Amino acid sequence: MRCCCLLLFAPLEKPGVARRALEARGVVALRPRVKDAVAFDRYAAEAIALAEEGAGFPRGDDRRLDVRVEWPELEQLASEHVGAILEDLSATTQGCVVSFPGAPDQSFHADGNQKRFYTVFVPLVDVDTTLGPTQFALGSHRDAHAVARAPTLQYEAGVDLATPELRRGDLLVFSYQVLHRGLRNASPDTPRPIYYAVFAPPGMTDDVNFHDLYQA
């Protein structure tokens, strides 16, 4: 296992660079310039309150909860920038994952095997190594055996890992097929809320991860 120090951020003014990085690595980070107008503190407080009330469902541990939200402002923020690098995709699902102090490392996993499905993260707070950023196995979306290797991936040599620290309002765009995991929230008292939106080709939805939304 190699901890890769490659910079994942791509320039917004060069969508082709971002697109190629996403295709090669399975993940790319963007830093919008106009994000200061967004009320991230309000969204963060709302998500944390919902999670504390038990409104979410566990993502591997009851200290990491996925909360259903509908925030058009953040969906629009994600859509504008995803649309610049990926054509003919639309947001299908949104939510917020709140990782509370003590939430452990996740196992490596892919969100699914659907092609042209992407997840976009928008952190609502600055996420450093203490709060538990998301770690990626770069290029694993191109490995047909990646999912089978996922349970032991962290022990393998020769794997390029990237763990980007993000500022609130950054965008992290990644393929459904790339292996990743949320790391431990080692903060004594600070939750880590991250908004997400799923993008897919028109008319397609993820009824596996979100069967509660799409079941008949």
PDB file of C-alpha atoms in Angstrom:
ATOM      1  CA  MET A   1       0.000   0.000   0.000  1.00  0.00           C
ATOM      2  CA  ARG A   2       1.370   3.391  -1.002  1.00  0.00           C
ATOM      3  CA  CYS A   3       0.033   6.636   0.417  1.00  0.00           C
ATOM      4  CA  CYS A   4      -0.071   8.742  -2.692  1.00  0.00           C
ATOM      5  CA  CYS A   5       0.488  12.486  -2.402  1.00  0.00           C
ATOM      6  CA  LEU A   6      -0.923  13.303  -5.828  1.00  0.00           C
ATOM      7  CA  LEU A   7      -2.966  16.478  -5.801  1.00  0.00           C
ATOM      8  CA  LEU A   8      -6.543  15.613  -6.679  1.00  0.00           C
ATOM      9  CA  PHE A   9      -7.645  19.192  -7.321  1.00  0.00           C
ATOM     10  CA  ALA A  10      -8.234  20.151 -10.944  1.00  0.00           C
ATOM     11  CA  PRO A  11      -8.633  23.733 -12.241  1.00  0.00           C
ATOM     12  CA  LEU A  12     -12.241  24.757 -12.818  1.00  0.00           C
ATOM     13  CA  GLU A  13     -11.304  26.731 -15.908  1.00  0.00           C
ATOM     14  CA  LYS A  14      -9.944  23.555 -17.566  1.00  0.00           C
ATOM     15  CA  PRO A  15     -12.797  21.008 -17.558  1.00  0.00           C
ATOM     16  CA  GLY A  16     -10.858  18.732 -19.891  1.00  0.00           C
ATOM     17  CA  VAL A  17      -8.123  18.348 -17.259  1.00  0.00           C
ATOM     18  CA  ALA A  18     -10.713  17.492 -14.604  1.00  0.00           C
ATOM     19  CA  ARG A  19     -12.402  15.000 -16.937  1.00  0.00           C
ATOM     20  CA  ARG A  20      -9.171  13.209 -17.751  1.00  0.00           C
ATOM     21  CA  ALA A  21      -8.189  13.064 -14.079  1.00  0.00           C
ATOM     22  CA  LEU A  22     -11.567  11.573 -13.205  1.00  0.00           C
ATOM     23  CA  GLU A  23     -11.264   9.001 -15.966  1.00  0.00           C
ATOM     24  CA  ALA A  24      -7.743   7.999 -14.932  1.00  0.00           C
ATOM     25  CA  ARG A  25      -8.019   8.058 -11.132  1.00  0.00           C
ATOM     26  CA  GLY A  26     -11.736   7.610 -10.550  1.00  0.00           C
ATOM     27  CA  VAL A  27     -11.907  10.773  -8.438  1.00  0.00           C
ATOM     28  CA  VAL A  28     -11.279  14.500  -8.840  1.00  0.00           C
ATOM     29  CA  ALA A  29     -11.615  17.467  -6.479  1.00  0.00           C
ATOM     30  CA  LEU A  30     -12.866  20.943  -7.413  1.00  0.00           C
ATOM     31  CA  ARG A  31     -12.834  24.205  -5.478  1.00  0.00           C
ATOM     32  CA  PRO A  32     -15.659  26.610  -6.511  1.00  0.00           C
ATOM     33  CA  ARG A  33     -14.954  30.317  -6.199  1.00  0.00           C
ATOM     34  CA  VAL A  34     -18.442  31.527  -5.247  1.00  0.00           C
ATOM     35  CA  LYS A  35     -19.134  29.132  -2.400  1.00  0.00           C
ATOM     36  CA  ASP A  36     -18.936  31.784   0.364  1.00  0.00           C
ATOM     37  CA  ALA A  37     -22.535  32.799  -0.337  1.00  0.00           C
ATOM     38  CA  VAL A  38     -23.821  29.348   0.624  1.00  0.00           C
ATOM     39  CA  ALA A  39     -25.099  28.903   4.198  1.00  0.00           C
ATOM     40  CA  PHE A  40     -22.969  25.854   5.010  1.00  0.00           C
ATOM     41  CA  ASP A  41     -23.275  26.377   8.776  1.00  0.00           C
ATOM     42  CA  ARG A  42     -27.060  26.176   8.571  1.00  0.00           C
ATOM     43  CA  TYR A  43     -26.993  23.031   6.462  1.00  0.00           C
ATOM     44  CA  ALA A  44     -24.447  21.421   8.785  1.00  0.00           C
ATOM     45  CA  ALA A  45     -26.516  22.206  11.881  1.00  0.00           C
ATOM     46  CA  GLU A  46     -29.676  20.844  10.249  1.00  0.00           C
ATOM     47  CA  ALA A  47     -28.003  17.580   9.221  1.00  0.00           C
ATOM     48  CA  ILE A  48     -26.405  17.039  12.631  1.00  0.00           C
ATOM     49  CA  ALA A  49     -29.729  17.710  14.399  1.00  0.00           C
ATOM     50  CA  LEU A  50     -31.529  15.216  12.159  1.00  0.00           C
ATOM     51  CA  ALA A  51     -28.879  12.577  12.787  1.00  0.00           C
ATOM     52  CA  GLU A  52     -28.974  13.158  16.548  1.00  0.00           C
ATOM     53  CA  GLU A  53     -32.742  12.684  16.422  1.00  0.00           C
ATOM     54  CA  GLY A  54     -32.263   9.297  14.756  1.00  0.00           C
ATOM     55  CA  ALA A  55     -33.591  10.374  11.364  1.00  0.00           C
ATOM     56  CA  GLY A  56     -30.744   8.716   9.451  1.00  0.00           C
ATOM     57  CA  PHE A  57     -29.738   5.105   8.875  1.00  0.00           C
ATOM     58  CA  PRO A  58     -26.314   3.589   9.624  1.00  0.00           C
ATOM     59  CA  ARG A  59     -23.558   3.387   7.044  1.00  0.00           C
ATOM     60  CA  GLY A  60     -21.702   0.473   8.613  1.00  0.00           C
ATOM     61  CA  ASP A  61     -21.817   1.896  12.140  1.00  0.00           C
ATOM     62  CA  ASP A  62     -24.422   3.743  14.187  1.00  0.00           C
ATOM     63  CA  ARG A  63     -21.987   6.651  14.578  1.00  0.00           C
ATOM     64  CA  ARG A  64     -22.034   7.249  10.808  1.00  0.00           C
ATOM     65  CA  LEU A  65     -25.564   8.091   9.682  1.00  0.00           C
ATOM     66  CA  ASP A  66     -27.010   8.826   6.253  1.00  0.00           C
ATOM     67  CA  VAL A  67     -29.730  11.470   6.495  1.00  0.00           C
ATOM     68  CA  ARG A  68     -32.232  12.189   3.718  1.00  0.00           C
ATOM     69  CA  VAL A  69     -32.288  15.875   2.797  1.00  0.00           C
ATOM     70  CA  GLU A  70     -33.533  18.021  -0.059  1.00  0.00           C
ATOM     71  CA  TRP A  71     -31.332  21.066  -0.473  1.00  0.00           C
ATOM     72  CA  PRO A  72     -31.810  22.594  -3.949  1.00  0.00           C
ATOM     73  CA  GLU A  73     -29.023  25.124  -3.425  1.00  0.00           C
ATOM     74  CA  LEU A  74     -26.390  22.452  -2.877  1.00  0.00           C
ATOM     75  CA  GLU A  75     -27.795  20.235  -5.613  1.00  0.00           C
ATOM     76  CA  GLN A  76     -27.487  23.184  -7.993  1.00  0.00           C
ATOM     77  CA  LEU A  77     -23.915  23.846  -6.852  1.00  0.00           C
ATOM     78  CA  ALA A  78     -22.980  20.234  -7.580  1.00  0.00           C
ATOM     79  CA  SER A  79     -24.902  20.136 -10.872  1.00  0.00           C
ATOM     80  CA  GLU A  80     -23.233  23.247 -12.269  1.00  0.00           C
ATOM     81  CA  HIS A  81     -19.743  21.876 -11.786  1.00  0.00           C
ATOM     82  CA  VAL A  82     -20.452  18.257 -12.663  1.00  0.00           C
ATOM     83  CA  GLY A  83     -22.113  19.444 -15.864  1.00  0.00           C
ATOM     84  CA  ALA A  84     -18.907  21.188 -16.876  1.00  0.00           C
ATOM     85  CA  ILE A  85     -16.906  17.954 -16.903  1.00  0.00           C
ATOM     86  CA  LEU A  86     -19.520  15.213 -17.498  1.00  0.00           C
ATOM     87  CA  GLU A  87     -22.244  15.458 -20.122  1.00  0.00           C
ATOM     88  CA  ASP A  88     -25.808  14.122 -20.035  1.00  0.00           C
ATOM     89  CA  LEU A  89     -25.991  13.389 -16.317  1.00  0.00           C
ATOM     90  CA  SER A  90     -28.558  14.568 -13.789  1.00  0.00           C
ATOM     91  CA  ALA A  91     -28.874  14.431 -10.016  1.00  0.00           C
ATOM     92  CA  THR A  92     -31.079  11.553  -8.874  1.00  0.00           C
ATOM     93  CA  THR A  93     -30.588  11.324  -5.111  1.00  0.00           C
ATOM     94  CA  GLN A  94     -29.201  13.529  -2.370  1.00  0.00           C
ATOM     95  CA  GLY A  95     -28.485  13.190   1.319  1.00  0.00           C
ATOM     96  CA  CYS A  96     -25.968  13.963   4.022  1.00  0.00           C
ATOM     97  CA  VAL A  97     -23.654  11.543   5.829  1.00  0.00           C
ATOM     98  CA  VAL A  98     -22.885  12.617   9.387  1.00  0.00           C
ATOM     99  CA  SER A  99     -19.875  10.960  10.986  1.00  0.00           C
ATOM    100  CA  PHE A 100     -19.896  11.420  14.757  1.00  0.00           C
ATOM    101  CA  PRO A 101     -16.798  11.303  16.993  1.00  0.00           C
ATOM    102  CA  GLY A 102     -15.653   7.721  17.376  1.00  0.00           C
ATOM    103  CA  ALA A 103     -17.006   6.548  14.021  1.00  0.00           C
ATOM    104  CA  PRO A 104     -14.459   3.910  12.925  1.00  0.00           C
ATOM    105  CA  ASP A 105     -12.662   3.370   9.639  1.00  0.00           C
ATOM    106  CA  GLN A 106     -14.925   1.888   7.017  1.00  0.00           C
ATOM    107  CA  SER A 107     -13.863  -1.043   4.881  1.00  0.00           C
ATOM    108  CA  PHE A 108     -13.002  -0.269   1.284  1.00  0.00           C
ATOM    109  CA  HIS A 109     -16.056  -0.504  -0.948  1.00  0.00           C
ATOM    110  CA  ALA A 110     -17.518   0.717  -4.212  1.00  0.00           C
ATOM    111  CA  ASP A 111     -20.872   2.483  -4.314  1.00  0.00           C
ATOM    112  CA  GLY A 112     -21.939   0.163  -7.141  1.00  0.00           C
ATOM    113  CA  ASN A 113     -20.936  -1.273 -10.501  1.00  0.00           C
ATOM    114  CA  GLN A 114     -23.089   1.002 -12.661  1.00  0.00           C
ATOM    115  CA  LYS A 115     -21.170   2.775 -15.387  1.00  0.00           C
ATOM    116  CA  ARG A 116     -21.567   6.553 -15.686  1.00  0.00           C
ATOM    117  CA  PHE A 117     -22.880   6.825 -12.125  1.00  0.00           C
ATOM    118  CA  TYR A 118     -21.013   9.329  -9.963  1.00  0.00           C
ATOM    119  CA  THR A 119     -21.179  10.508  -6.373  1.00  0.00           C
ATOM    120  CA  VAL A 120     -20.422  14.131  -5.515  1.00  0.00           C
ATOM    121  CA  PHE A 121     -19.412  15.064  -1.969  1.00  0.00           C
ATOM    122  CA  VAL A 122     -19.710  18.617  -0.649  1.00  0.00           C
ATOM    123  CA  PRO A 123     -18.281  18.903   2.886  1.00  0.00           C
ATOM    124  CA  LEU A 124     -20.240  21.270   5.104  1.00  0.00           C
ATOM    125  CA  VAL A 125     -17.248  21.794   7.399  1.00  0.00           C
ATOM    126  CA  ASP A 126     -13.499  21.737   6.800  1.00  0.00           C
ATOM    127  CA  VAL A 127     -12.415  18.096   6.832  1.00  0.00           C
ATOM    128  CA  ASP A 128      -8.877  17.408   8.020  1.00  0.00           C
ATOM    129  CA  THR A 129      -7.280  14.127   9.046  1.00  0.00           C
ATOM    130  CA  THR A 130      -8.808  14.341  12.528  1.00  0.00           C
ATOM    131  CA  LEU A 131     -12.409  14.443  11.281  1.00  0.00           C
ATOM    132  CA  GLY A 132     -11.926  11.445   9.024  1.00  0.00           C
ATOM    133  CA  PRO A 133     -11.630  12.288   5.332  1.00  0.00           C
ATOM    134  CA  THR A 134     -12.489   9.837   2.565  1.00  0.00           C
ATOM    135  CA  GLN A 135      -9.675   7.644   1.250  1.00  0.00           C
ATOM    136  CA  PHE A 136      -9.553   6.446  -2.371  1.00  0.00           C
ATOM    137  CA  ALA A 137      -7.743   3.632  -4.142  1.00  0.00           C
ATOM    138  CA  LEU A 138      -6.757   5.507  -7.281  1.00  0.00           C
ATOM    139  CA  GLY A 139      -7.565   3.764 -10.555  1.00  0.00           C
ATOM    140  CA  SER A 140      -9.457   0.931  -8.871  1.00  0.00           C
ATOM    141  CA  HIS A 141     -12.554   1.700 -10.973  1.00  0.00           C
ATOM    142  CA  ARG A 142     -10.652   0.224 -13.934  1.00  0.00           C
ATOM    143  CA  ASP A 143      -9.822  -3.046 -12.115  1.00  0.00           C
ATOM    144  CA  ALA A 144     -12.367  -5.776 -12.840  1.00  0.00           C
ATOM    145  CA  HIS A 145     -11.333  -7.574  -9.625  1.00  0.00           C
ATOM    146  CA  ALA A 146     -11.272  -4.530  -7.360  1.00  0.00           C
ATOM    147  CA  VAL A 147     -14.436  -5.374  -5.410  1.00  0.00           C
ATOM    148  CA  ALA A 148     -13.141  -8.880  -4.677  1.00  0.00           C
ATOM    149  CA  ARG A 149      -9.890  -7.361  -3.391  1.00  0.00           C
ATOM    150  CA  ALA A 150     -11.604  -4.668  -1.325  1.00  0.00           C
ATOM    151  CA  PRO A 151     -11.654  -6.526   2.049  1.00  0.00           C
ATOM    152  CA  THR A 152      -7.839  -6.836   2.068  1.00  0.00           C
ATOM    153  CA  LEU A 153      -6.910  -3.814  -0.023  1.00  0.00           C
ATOM    154  CA  GLN A 154      -5.509  -1.839   2.895  1.00  0.00           C
ATOM    155  CA  TYR A 155      -2.873  -4.535   3.433  1.00  0.00           C
ATOM    156  CA  GLU A 156      -1.741  -4.794  -0.195  1.00  0.00           C
ATOM    157  CA  ALA A 157       1.472  -3.360  -1.543  1.00  0.00           C
ATOM    158  CA  GLY A 158       1.480  -1.296  -4.696  1.00  0.00           C
ATOM    159  CA  VAL A 159      -1.899   0.375  -4.163  1.00  0.00           C
ATOM    160  CA  ASP A 160      -1.969   4.140  -4.663  1.00  0.00           C
ATOM    161  CA  LEU A 161      -4.122   5.767  -1.998  1.00  0.00           C
ATOM    162  CA  ALA A 162      -5.233   9.383  -1.788  1.00  0.00           C
ATOM    163  CA  THR A 163      -6.877  10.973   1.236  1.00  0.00           C
ATOM    164  CA  PRO A 164      -7.734  14.564   0.305  1.00  0.00           C
ATOM    165  CA  GLU A 165      -8.309  17.083   3.069  1.00  0.00           C
ATOM    166  CA  LEU A 166     -11.169  19.351   2.002  1.00  0.00           C
ATOM    167  CA  ARG A 167     -12.509  22.782   2.824  1.00  0.00           C
ATOM    168  CA  ARG A 168     -16.206  23.272   3.241  1.00  0.00           C
ATOM    169  CA  GLY A 169     -17.820  23.842  -0.119  1.00  0.00           C
ATOM    170  CA  ASP A 170     -15.215  21.882  -2.083  1.00  0.00           C
ATOM    171  CA  LEU A 171     -16.545  19.255  -4.485  1.00  0.00           C
ATOM    172  CA  LEU A 172     -15.249  15.711  -4.618  1.00  0.00           C
ATOM    173  CA  VAL A 173     -16.507  13.860  -7.712  1.00  0.00           C
ATOM    174  CA  PHE A 174     -15.915  10.110  -7.936  1.00  0.00           C
ATOM    175  CA  SER A 175     -16.997   7.098  -9.924  1.00  0.00           C
ATOM    176  CA  TYR A 176     -19.438   4.623  -8.399  1.00  0.00           C
ATOM    177  CA  GLN A 177     -16.873   1.934  -9.214  1.00  0.00           C
ATOM    178  CA  VAL A 178     -13.820   3.394  -7.450  1.00  0.00           C
ATOM    179  CA  LEU A 179     -12.941   1.816  -4.098  1.00  0.00           C
ATOM    180  CA  HIS A 180     -13.061   4.200  -1.162  1.00  0.00           C
ATOM    181  CA  ARG A 181     -13.714   4.360   2.575  1.00  0.00           C
ATOM    182  CA  GLY A 182     -14.496   6.939   5.212  1.00  0.00           C
ATOM    183  CA  LEU A 183     -11.790   7.161   7.854  1.00  0.00           C
ATOM    184  CA  ARG A 184     -12.218   7.352  11.616  1.00  0.00           C
ATOM    185  CA  ASN A 185     -13.534  10.551  13.156  1.00  0.00           C
ATOM    186  CA  ALA A 186     -10.903  11.025  15.849  1.00  0.00           C
ATOM    187  CA  SER A 187     -12.259  14.363  17.047  1.00  0.00           C
ATOM    188  CA  PRO A 188     -13.429  14.365  20.674  1.00  0.00           C
ATOM    189  CA  ASP A 189     -16.530  16.467  20.000  1.00  0.00           C
ATOM    190  CA  THR A 190     -16.936  17.494  16.336  1.00  0.00           C
ATOM    191  CA  PRO A 191     -19.273  15.725  13.882  1.00  0.00           C
ATOM    192  CA  ARG A 192     -18.367  15.606  10.189  1.00  0.00           C
ATOM    193  CA  PRO A 193     -21.386  16.312   7.916  1.00  0.00           C
ATOM    194  CA  ILE A 194     -20.880  15.759   4.178  1.00  0.00           C
ATOM    195  CA  TYR A 195     -23.636  16.450   1.660  1.00  0.00           C
ATOM    196  CA  TYR A 196     -23.781  14.143  -1.335  1.00  0.00           C
ATOM    197  CA  ALA A 197     -25.621  13.924  -4.623  1.00  0.00           C
ATOM    198  CA  VAL A 198     -25.722  10.974  -7.009  1.00  0.00           C
ATOM    199  CA  PHE A 199     -25.506  11.710 -10.737  1.00  0.00           C
ATOM    200  CA  ALA A 200     -26.645   9.258 -13.394  1.00  0.00           C
ATOM    201  CA  PRO A 201     -27.735   9.179 -17.046  1.00  0.00           C
ATOM    202  CA  PRO A 202     -31.269  10.497 -17.617  1.00  0.00           C
ATOM    203  CA  GLY A 203     -33.973   8.054 -16.542  1.00  0.00           C
ATOM    204  CA  MET A 204     -31.616   5.869 -14.490  1.00  0.00           C
ATOM    205  CA  THR A 205     -31.630   5.533 -10.711  1.00  0.00           C
ATOM    206  CA  ASP A 206     -29.811   3.527  -8.049  1.00  0.00           C
ATOM    207  CA  ASP A 207     -32.505   1.324  -6.541  1.00  0.00           C
ATOM    208  CA  VAL A 208     -29.964  -0.824  -4.676  1.00  0.00           C
ATOM    209  CA  ASN A 209     -28.436   1.730  -2.327  1.00  0.00           C
ATOM    210  CA  PHE A 210     -31.663   3.762  -2.283  1.00  0.00           C
ATOM    211  CA  HIS A 211     -34.331   1.056  -2.500  1.00  0.00           C
ATOM    212  CA  ASP A 212     -36.427   2.904   0.076  1.00  0.00           C
ATOM    213  CA  LEU A 213     -36.882   5.747  -2.409  1.00  0.00           C
ATOM    214  CA  TYR A 214     -37.520   3.738  -5.553  1.00  0.00           C
ATOM    215  CA  GLN A 215     -39.344   0.641  -4.388  1.00  0.00           C
ATOM    216  CA  ALA A 216     -42.821   0.196  -5.881  1.00  0.00           C
TER     217      ALA A 216
END
